[in-house]
XYZ file of N, CA and C in Angstrom:
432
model
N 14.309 15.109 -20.831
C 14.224 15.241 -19.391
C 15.307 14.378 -18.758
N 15.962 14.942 -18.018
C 16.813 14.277 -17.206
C 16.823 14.034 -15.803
N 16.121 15.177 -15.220
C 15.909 15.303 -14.096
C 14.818 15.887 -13.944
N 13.403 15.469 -12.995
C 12.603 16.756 -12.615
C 12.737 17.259 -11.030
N 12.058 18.050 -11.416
C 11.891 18.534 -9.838
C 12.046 17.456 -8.446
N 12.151 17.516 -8.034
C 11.992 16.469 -6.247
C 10.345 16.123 -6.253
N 9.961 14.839 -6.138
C 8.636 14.483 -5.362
C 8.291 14.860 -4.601
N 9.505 14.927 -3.339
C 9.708 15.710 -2.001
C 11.036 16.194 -1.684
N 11.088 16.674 -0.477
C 12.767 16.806 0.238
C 13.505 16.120 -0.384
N 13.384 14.522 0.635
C 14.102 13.589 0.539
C 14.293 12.664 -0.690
N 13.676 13.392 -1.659
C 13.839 12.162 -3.039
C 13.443 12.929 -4.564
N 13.783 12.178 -5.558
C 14.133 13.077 -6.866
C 13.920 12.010 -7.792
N 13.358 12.875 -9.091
C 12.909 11.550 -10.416
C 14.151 11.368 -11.376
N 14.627 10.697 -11.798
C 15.351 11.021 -13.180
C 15.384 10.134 -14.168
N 15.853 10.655 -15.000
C 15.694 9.607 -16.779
C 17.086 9.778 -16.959
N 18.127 9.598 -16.166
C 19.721 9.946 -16.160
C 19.714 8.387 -16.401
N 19.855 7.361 -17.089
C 20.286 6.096 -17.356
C 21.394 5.813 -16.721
N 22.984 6.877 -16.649
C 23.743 6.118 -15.835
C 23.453 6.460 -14.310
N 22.231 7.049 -14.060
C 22.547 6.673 -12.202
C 21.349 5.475 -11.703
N 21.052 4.869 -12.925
C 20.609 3.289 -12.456
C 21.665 2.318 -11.685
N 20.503 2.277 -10.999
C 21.740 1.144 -10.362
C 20.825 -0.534 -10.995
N 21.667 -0.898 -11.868
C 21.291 -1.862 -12.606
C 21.209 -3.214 -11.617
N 22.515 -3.224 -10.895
C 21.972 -4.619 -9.765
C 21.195 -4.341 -9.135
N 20.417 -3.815 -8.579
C 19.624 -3.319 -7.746
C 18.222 -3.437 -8.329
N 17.938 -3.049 -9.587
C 16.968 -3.138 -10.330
C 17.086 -4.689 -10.924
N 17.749 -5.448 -11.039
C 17.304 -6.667 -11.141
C 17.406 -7.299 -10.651
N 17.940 -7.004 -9.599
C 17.957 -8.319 -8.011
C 15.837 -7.999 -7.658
N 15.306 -6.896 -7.652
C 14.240 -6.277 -7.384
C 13.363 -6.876 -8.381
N 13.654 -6.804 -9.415
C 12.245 -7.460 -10.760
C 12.731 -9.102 -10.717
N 14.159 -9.685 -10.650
C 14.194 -11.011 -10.418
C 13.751 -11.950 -9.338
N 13.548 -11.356 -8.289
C 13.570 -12.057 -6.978
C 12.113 -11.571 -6.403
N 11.254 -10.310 -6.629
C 10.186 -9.967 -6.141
C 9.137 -9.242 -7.149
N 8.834 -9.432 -8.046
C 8.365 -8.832 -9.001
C 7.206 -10.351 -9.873
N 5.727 -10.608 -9.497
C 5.965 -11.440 -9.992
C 5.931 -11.935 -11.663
N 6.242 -10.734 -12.557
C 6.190 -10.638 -13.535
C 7.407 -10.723 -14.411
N 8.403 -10.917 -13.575
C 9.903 -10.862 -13.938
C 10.714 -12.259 -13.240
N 10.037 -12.747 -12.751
C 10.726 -13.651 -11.186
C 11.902 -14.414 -12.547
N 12.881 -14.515 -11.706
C 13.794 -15.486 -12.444
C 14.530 -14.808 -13.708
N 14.259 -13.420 -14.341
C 14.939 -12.859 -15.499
C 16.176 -12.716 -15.298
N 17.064 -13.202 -16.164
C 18.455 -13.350 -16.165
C 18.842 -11.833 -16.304
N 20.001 -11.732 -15.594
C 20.647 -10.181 -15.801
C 20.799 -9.711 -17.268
N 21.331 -10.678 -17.692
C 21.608 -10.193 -19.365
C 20.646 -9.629 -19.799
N 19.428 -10.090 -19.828
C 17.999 -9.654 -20.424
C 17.653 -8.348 -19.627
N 17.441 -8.357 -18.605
C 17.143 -7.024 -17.773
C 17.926 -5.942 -18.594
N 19.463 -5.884 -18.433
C 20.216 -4.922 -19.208
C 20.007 -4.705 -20.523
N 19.701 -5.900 -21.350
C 19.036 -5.726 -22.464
C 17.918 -4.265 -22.408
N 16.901 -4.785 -21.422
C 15.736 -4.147 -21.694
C 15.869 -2.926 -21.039
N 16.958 -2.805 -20.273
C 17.329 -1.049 -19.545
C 17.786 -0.523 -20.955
N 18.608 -1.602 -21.603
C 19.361 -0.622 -22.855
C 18.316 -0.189 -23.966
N 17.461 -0.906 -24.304
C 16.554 -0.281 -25.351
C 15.182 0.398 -24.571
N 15.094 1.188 -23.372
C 13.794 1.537 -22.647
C 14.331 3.302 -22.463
N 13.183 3.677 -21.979
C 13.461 5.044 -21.508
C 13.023 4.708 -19.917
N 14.063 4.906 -19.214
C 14.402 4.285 -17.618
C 14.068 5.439 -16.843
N 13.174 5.307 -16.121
C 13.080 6.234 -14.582
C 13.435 5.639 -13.657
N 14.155 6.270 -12.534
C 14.611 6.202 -11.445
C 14.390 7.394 -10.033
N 13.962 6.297 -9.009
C 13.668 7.205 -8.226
C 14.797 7.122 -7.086
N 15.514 8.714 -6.418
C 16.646 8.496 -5.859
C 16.338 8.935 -4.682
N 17.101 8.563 -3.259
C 17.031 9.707 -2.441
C 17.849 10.686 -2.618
N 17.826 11.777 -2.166
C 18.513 12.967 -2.605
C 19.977 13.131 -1.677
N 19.983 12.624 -0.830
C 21.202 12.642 -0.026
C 22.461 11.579 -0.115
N 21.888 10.403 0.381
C 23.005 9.287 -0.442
C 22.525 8.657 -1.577
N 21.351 9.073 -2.619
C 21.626 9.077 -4.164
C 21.022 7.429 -4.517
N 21.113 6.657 -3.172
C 20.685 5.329 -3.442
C 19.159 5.364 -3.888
N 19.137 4.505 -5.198
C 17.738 4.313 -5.824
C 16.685 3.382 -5.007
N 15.089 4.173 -4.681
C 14.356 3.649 -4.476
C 13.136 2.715 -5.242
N 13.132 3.031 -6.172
C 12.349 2.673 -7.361
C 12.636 2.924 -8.796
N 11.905 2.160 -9.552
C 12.403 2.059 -11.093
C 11.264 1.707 -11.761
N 11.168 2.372 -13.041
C 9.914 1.849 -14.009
C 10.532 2.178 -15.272
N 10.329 1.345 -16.492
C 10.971 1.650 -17.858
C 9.317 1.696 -18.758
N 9.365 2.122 -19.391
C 8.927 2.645 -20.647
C 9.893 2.587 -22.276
N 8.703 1.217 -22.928
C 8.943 1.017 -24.022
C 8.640 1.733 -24.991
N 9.106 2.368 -26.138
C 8.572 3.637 -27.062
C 9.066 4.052 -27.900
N 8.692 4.482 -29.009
C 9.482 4.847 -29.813
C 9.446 6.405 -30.093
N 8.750 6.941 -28.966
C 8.691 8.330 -28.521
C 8.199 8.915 -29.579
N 6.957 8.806 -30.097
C 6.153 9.492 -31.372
C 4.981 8.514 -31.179
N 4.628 7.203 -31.636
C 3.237 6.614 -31.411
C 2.992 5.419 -30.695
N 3.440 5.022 -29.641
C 3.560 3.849 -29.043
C 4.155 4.053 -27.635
N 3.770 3.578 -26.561
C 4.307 3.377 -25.231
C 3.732 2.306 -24.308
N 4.616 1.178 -24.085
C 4.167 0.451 -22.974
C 4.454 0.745 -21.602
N 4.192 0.776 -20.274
C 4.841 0.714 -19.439
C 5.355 -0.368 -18.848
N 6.566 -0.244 -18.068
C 6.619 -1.524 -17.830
C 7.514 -1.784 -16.458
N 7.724 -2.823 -15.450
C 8.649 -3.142 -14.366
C 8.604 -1.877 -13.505
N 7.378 -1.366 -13.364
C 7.344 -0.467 -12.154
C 7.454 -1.440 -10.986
N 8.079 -1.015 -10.303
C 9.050 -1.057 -8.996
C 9.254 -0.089 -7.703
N 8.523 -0.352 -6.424
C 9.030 0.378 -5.393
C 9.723 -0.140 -4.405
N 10.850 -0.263 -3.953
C 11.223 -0.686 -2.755
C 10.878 -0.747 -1.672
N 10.220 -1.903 -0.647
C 9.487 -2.640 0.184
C 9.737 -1.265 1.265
N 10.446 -0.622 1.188
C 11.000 0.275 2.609
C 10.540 1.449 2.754
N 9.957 1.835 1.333
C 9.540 3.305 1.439
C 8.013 3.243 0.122
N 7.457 2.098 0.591
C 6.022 2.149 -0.160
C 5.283 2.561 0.645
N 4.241 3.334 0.085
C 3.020 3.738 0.589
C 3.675 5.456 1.537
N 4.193 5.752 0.424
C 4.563 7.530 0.744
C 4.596 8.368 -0.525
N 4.083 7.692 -1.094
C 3.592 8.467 -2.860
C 4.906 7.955 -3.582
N 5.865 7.033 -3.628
C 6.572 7.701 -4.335
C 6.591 6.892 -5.594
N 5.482 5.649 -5.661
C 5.219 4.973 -7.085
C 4.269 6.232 -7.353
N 3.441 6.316 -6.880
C 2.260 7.626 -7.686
C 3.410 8.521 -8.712
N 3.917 9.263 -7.715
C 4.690 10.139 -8.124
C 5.504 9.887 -9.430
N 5.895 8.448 -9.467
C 6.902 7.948 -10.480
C 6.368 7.616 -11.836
N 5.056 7.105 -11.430
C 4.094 7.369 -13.065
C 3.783 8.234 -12.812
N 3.012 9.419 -12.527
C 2.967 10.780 -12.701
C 3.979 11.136 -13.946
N 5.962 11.145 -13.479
C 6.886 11.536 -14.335
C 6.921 11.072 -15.682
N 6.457 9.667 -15.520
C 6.125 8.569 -16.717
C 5.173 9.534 -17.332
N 4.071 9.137 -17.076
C 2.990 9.970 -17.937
C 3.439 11.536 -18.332
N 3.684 12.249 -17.794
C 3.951 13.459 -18.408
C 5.078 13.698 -19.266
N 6.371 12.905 -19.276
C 7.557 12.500 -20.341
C 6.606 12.237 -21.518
N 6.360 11.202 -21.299
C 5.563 10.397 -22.622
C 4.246 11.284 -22.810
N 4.016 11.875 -22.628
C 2.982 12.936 -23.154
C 3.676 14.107 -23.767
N 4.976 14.973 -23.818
C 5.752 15.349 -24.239
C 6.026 14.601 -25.963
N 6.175 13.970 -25.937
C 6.360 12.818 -27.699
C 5.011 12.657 -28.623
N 4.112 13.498 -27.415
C 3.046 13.335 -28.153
C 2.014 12.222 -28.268
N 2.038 10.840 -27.582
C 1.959 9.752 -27.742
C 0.887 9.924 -27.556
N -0.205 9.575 -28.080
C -1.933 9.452 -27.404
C -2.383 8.352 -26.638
N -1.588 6.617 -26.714
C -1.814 6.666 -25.386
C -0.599 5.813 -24.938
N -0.901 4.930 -23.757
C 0.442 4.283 -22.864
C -0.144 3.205 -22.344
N 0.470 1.835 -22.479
C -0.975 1.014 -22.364
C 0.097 -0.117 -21.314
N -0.590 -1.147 -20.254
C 0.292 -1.569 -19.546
C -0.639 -2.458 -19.011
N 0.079 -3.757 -18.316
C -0.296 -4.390 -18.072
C -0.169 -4.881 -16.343
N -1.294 -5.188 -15.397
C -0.894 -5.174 -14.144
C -2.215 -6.591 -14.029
N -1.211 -7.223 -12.786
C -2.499 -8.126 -12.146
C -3.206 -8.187 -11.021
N -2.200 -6.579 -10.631
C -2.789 -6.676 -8.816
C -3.114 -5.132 -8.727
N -2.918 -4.166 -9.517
C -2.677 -2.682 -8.781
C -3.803 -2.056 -9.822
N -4.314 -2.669 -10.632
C -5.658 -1.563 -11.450
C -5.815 -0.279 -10.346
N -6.209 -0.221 -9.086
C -6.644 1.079 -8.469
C -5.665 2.281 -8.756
N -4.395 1.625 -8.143
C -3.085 2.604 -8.180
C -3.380 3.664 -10.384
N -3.093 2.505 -10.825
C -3.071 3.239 -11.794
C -4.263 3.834 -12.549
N -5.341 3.340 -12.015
C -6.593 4.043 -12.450
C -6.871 5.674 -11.410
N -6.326 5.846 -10.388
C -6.038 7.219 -9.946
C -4.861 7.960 -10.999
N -4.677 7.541 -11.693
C -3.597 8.534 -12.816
C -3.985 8.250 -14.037
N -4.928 8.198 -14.401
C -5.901 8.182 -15.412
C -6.119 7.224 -16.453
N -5.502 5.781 -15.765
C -5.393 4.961 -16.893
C -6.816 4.037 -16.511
N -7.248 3.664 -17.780
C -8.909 2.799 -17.495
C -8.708 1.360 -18.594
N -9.197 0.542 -18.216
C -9.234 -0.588 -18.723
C -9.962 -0.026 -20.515
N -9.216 -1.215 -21.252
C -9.299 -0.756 -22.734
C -11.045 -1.002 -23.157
N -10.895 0.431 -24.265
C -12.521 0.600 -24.697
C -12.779 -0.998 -25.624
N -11.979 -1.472 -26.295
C -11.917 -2.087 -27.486
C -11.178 -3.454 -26.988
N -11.208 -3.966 -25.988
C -9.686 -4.967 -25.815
C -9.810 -6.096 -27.208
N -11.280 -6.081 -27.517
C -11.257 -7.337 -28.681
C -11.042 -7.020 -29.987
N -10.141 -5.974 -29.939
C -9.138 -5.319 -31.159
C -7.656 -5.732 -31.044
N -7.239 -5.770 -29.685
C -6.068 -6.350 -29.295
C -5.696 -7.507 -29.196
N -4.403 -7.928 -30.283
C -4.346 -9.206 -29.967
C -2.546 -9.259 -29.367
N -2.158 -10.726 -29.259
C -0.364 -10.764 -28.562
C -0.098 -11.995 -29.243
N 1.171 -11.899 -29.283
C 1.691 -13.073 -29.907
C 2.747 -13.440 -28.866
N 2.535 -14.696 -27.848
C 3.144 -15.207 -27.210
C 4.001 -16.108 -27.760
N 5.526 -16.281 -26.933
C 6.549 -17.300 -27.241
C 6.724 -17.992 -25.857
């Protein structure tokens, strides 16, 4: 997938990696994100380079409104991750919309499931079918 359809008129999904706008996406997860605050550019690009990157554009001057990457190895595993909407045009569907594209890509690979981590938005993503884990005391992390 490279492109899908328009959300709406004014705006469009894509998995086109070069029409990220990479400063933009980490001035956004460095400075307001509080799960990223402070990530050095190097690392961000790092993690654009090994992710499968959505981007949300307007359709006229092309400037990106939002961004979410997805970790995967596109067969049994998917995290989501650094979903992102720009302060200017939230609350007009167009994060819904942007996991919507997420979820249905990564359902394409077959993946059974997509698992992610949030500290403020459980509602948002529990309207797109994601539910807190059956098992969490199966899951463990290895922090550095």
């Amino acid at each position: 997938m490279t492109d899908t359809p328009p959300l709406a008129e004014d705006h469009e999904i894509s998995t086109d990696p070069h029409r990220l706008d990479r400063e933009r996406v980490h001035r956004w997860l460095s400075t307001d994100a509080y799960w990223a605050i402070g990530r050095a550019r190097e690392k961000q690009d790092r993690a654009i380079d090994g992710s499968l990157n959505f981007g949300v554009y307007e359709t006229v001057s092309g400037e990106q409104v939002a961004y979410a990457r997805v970790v995967t190895d596109r067969a049994t595993f998917a995290w989501l991750c650094d979903v992102y909407v720009d302060p200017s045009v939230r609350g007009k569907g167009i994060g819904t919309a942007l996991v919507e594209a997420v979820r249905e890509q990564v359902r394409t690979y077959g993946v059974k499931r997509v698992l992610l981590a949030t500290h403020d938005a459980h509602g948002v993503y529990e309207k797109l079918g994601f539910a807190p884990l059956e098992t969490p005391d199966q899951y463990m992390a290895l922090s550095f």
